[in-house]
CSV table of C-alpha atoms in Angstrom, one decimal:
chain,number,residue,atom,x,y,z
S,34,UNK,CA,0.0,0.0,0.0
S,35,UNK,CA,1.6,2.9,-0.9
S,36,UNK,CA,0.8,5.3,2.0
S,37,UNK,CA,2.8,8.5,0.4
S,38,UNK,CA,0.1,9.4,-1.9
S,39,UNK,CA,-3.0,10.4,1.0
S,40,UNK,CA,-0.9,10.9,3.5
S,41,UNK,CA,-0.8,14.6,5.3
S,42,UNK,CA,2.9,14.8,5.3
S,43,UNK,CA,3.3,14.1,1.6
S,44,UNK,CA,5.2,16.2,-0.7
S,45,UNK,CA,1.6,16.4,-2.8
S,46,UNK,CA,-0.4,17.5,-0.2
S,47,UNK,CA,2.3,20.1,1.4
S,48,UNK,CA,2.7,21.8,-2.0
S,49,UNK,CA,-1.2,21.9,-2.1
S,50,UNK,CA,-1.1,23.4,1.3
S,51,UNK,CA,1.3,25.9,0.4
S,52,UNK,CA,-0.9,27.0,-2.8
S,53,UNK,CA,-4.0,27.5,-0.6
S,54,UNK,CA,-2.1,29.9,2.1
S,55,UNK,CA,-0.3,31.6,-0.7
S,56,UNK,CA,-3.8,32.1,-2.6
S,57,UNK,CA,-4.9,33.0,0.7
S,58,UNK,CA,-2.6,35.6,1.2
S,59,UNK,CA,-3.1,37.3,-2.4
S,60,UNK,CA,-6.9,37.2,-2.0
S,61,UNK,CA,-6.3,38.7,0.9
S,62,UNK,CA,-3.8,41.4,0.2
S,63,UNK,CA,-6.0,42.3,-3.0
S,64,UNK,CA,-8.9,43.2,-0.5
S,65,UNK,CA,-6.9,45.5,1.7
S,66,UNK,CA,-5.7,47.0,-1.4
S,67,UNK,CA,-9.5,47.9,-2.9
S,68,UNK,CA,-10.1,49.3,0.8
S,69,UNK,CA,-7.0,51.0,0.5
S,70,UNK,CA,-7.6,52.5,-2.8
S,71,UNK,CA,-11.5,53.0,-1.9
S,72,UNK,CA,-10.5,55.3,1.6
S,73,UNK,CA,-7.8,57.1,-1.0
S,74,UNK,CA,-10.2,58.4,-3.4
S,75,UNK,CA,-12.4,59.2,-0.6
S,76,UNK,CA,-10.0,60.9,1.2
S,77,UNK,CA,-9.4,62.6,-2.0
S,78,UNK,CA,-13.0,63.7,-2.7
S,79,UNK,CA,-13.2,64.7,0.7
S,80,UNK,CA,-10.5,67.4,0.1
S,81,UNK,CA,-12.4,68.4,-3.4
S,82,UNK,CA,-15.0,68.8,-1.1
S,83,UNK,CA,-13.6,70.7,1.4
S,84,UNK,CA,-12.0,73.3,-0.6
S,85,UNK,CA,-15.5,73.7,-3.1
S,86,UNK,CA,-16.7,74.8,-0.1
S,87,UNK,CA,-14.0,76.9,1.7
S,88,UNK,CA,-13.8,78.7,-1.9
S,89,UNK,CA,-17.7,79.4,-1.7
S,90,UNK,CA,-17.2,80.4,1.5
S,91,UNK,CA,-14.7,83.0,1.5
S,92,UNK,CA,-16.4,84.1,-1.9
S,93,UNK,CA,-13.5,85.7,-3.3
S,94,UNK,CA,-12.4,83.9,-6.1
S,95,UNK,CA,-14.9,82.8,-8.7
S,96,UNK,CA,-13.2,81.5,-11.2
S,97,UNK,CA,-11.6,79.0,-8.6
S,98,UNK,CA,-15.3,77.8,-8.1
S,99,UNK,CA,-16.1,77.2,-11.0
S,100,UNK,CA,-13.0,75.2,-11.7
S,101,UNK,CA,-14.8,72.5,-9.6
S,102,UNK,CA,-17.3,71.9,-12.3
S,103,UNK,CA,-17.2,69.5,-15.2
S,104,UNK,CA,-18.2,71.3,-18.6
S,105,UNK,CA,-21.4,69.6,-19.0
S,106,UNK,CA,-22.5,69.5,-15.5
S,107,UNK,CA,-26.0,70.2,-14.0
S,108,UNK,CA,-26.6,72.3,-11.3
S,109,UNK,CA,-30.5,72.4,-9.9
S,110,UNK,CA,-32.5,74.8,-7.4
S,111,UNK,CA,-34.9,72.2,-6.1
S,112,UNK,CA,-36.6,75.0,-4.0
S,113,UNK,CA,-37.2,77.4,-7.2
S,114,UNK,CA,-36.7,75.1,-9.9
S,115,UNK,CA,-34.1,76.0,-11.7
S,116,UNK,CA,-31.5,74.4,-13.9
S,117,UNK,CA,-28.2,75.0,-15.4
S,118,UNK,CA,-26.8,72.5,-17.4
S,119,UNK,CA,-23.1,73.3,-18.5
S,120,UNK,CA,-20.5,75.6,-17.3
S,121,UNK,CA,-21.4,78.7,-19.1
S,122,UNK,CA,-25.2,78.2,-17.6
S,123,UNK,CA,-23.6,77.6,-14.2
S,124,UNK,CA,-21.7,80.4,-14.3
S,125,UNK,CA,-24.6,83.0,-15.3
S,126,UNK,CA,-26.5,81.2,-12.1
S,127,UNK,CA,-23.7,81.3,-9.6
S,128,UNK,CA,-22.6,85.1,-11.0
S,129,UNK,CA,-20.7,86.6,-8.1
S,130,UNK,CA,-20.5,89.9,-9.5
S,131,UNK,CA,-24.4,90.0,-10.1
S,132,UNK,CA,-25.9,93.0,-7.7
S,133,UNK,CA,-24.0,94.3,-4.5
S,134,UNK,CA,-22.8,91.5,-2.0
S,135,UNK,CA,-21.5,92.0,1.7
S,136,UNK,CA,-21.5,89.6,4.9
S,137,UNK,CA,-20.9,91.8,7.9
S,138,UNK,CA,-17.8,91.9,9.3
S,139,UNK,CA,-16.3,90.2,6.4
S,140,UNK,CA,-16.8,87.0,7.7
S,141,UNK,CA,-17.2,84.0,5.7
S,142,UNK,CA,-20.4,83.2,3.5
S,143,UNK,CA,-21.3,80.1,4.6
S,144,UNK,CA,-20.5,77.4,7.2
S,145,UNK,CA,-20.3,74.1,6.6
S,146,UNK,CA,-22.1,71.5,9.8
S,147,UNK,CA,-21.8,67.8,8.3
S,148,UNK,CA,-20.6,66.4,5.1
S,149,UNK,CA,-21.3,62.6,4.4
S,150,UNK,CA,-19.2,61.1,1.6
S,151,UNK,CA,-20.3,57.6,-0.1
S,152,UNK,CA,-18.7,56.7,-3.5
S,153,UNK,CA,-18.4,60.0,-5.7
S,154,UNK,CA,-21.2,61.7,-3.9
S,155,UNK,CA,-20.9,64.5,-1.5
S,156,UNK,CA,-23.8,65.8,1.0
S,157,UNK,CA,-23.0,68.9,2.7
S,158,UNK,CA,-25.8,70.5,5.1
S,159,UNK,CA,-24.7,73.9,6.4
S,160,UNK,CA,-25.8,77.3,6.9
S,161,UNK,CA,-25.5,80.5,4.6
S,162,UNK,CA,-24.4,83.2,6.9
S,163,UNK,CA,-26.3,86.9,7.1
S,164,UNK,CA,-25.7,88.9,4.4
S,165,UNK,CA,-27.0,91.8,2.5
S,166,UNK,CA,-27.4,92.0,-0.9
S,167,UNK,CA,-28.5,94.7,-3.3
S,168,UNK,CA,-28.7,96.9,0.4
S,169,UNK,CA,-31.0,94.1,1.7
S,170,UNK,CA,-30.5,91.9,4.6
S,171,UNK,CA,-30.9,88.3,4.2
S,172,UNK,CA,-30.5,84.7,5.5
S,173,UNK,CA,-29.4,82.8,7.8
S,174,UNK,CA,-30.7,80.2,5.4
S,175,UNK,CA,-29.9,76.3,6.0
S,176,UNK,CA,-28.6,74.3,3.0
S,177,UNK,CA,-28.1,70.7,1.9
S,178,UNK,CA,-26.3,70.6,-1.3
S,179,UNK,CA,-25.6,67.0,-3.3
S,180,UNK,CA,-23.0,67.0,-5.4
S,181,UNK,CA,-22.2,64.0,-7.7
S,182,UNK,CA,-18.3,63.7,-8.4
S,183,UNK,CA,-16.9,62.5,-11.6
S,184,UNK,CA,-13.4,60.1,-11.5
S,185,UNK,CA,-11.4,63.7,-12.2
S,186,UNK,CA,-13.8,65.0,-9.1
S,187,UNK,CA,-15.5,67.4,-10.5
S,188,UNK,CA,-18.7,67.5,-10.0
S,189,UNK,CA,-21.2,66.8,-12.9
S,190,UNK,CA,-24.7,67.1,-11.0
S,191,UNK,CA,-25.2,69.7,-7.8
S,192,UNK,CA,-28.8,69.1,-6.0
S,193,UNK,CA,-28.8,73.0,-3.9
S,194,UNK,CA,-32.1,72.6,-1.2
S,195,UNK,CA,-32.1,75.9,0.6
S,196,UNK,CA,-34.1,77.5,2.7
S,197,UNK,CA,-34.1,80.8,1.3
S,198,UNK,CA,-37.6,82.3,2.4
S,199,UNK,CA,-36.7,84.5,5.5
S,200,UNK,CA,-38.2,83.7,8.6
S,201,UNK,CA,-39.4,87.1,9.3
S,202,UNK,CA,-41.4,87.4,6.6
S,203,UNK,CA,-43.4,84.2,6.8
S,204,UNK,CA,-43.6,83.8,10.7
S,205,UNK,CA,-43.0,87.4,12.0
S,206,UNK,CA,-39.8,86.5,13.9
């Protein structure tokens, strides 16, 4: 009976062995490497993100802003219904230099409160800070924007819901 062919200790079955673990190991290293690639290009978005919105917020430089926008993207006002589809579009919607502009104090436009980041999609709820604009005071208004990223991350569809009825107005407060 030749015992060398089953046996655990054979040279058949320890080169089998070997093969699983080293499968094993590749199988596993390939996961960690998705993750690590995955928390990369989130990590990456997430700094798109961050400096969209530090640009918005310090509102000085608009050309910088809309560097963040593919050329065909889509930008929608869910609250009034509009949409701009395509930079130029974008840019007449967005247009800084449209009326006169001021935040007291000279303190930043908006702040942002959460930002949730899941594949190439950004949500960002925040507040728009007082302002006046065209001599009229305005906001605080509360904001969600959803942006949809593109593999260059720039975004190619911006969902804007904000709040933009003032308070006193409606409710007297």
């Amino acid at each position: 009976m030749d015992t060398s062919r089953g046996s655990a200790c054979s040279p058949l079955n320890s080169g089998k062995r070997l093969l699983d673990k080293l499968l094993t190991a590749v199988f596993c290293l390939g996961l960690c490497g998705c993750s690590s690639t995955a928390i990369e290009q989130s990590s990456a978005l997430k700094g798109t993100a961050l400096s969209y919105f530090g640009v918005y917020a310090r509102r000085s430089d608009f050309e910088k802003l809309m560097s963040f926008y593919a050329p065909d993207a889509v930008l929608e006002d869910i609250v009034y219904g509009n949409v701009a589809t395509g930079k130029t579009e974008i840019r007449k919607f967005l247009d800084w230099n449209r009326g006169t502009f001021s935040i007291p104090d000279a303190g930043l436009a908006l702040v942002v409160k959460d930002q949730k980041i899941t594949g190439n999609t950004v949500i960002t709820r925040g507040t728009f800070n007082p302002f006046e604009y065209n001599g009229k005071a305005m906001g605080p208004w509360e904001f969600v924007i959803w942006q949809e990223f593109d593999d260059a991350r720039q975004i190619v569809h911006q969902e804007d819901w904000i709040n933009y009825t003032p308070k006193q107005i409606l409710i007297g407060e």
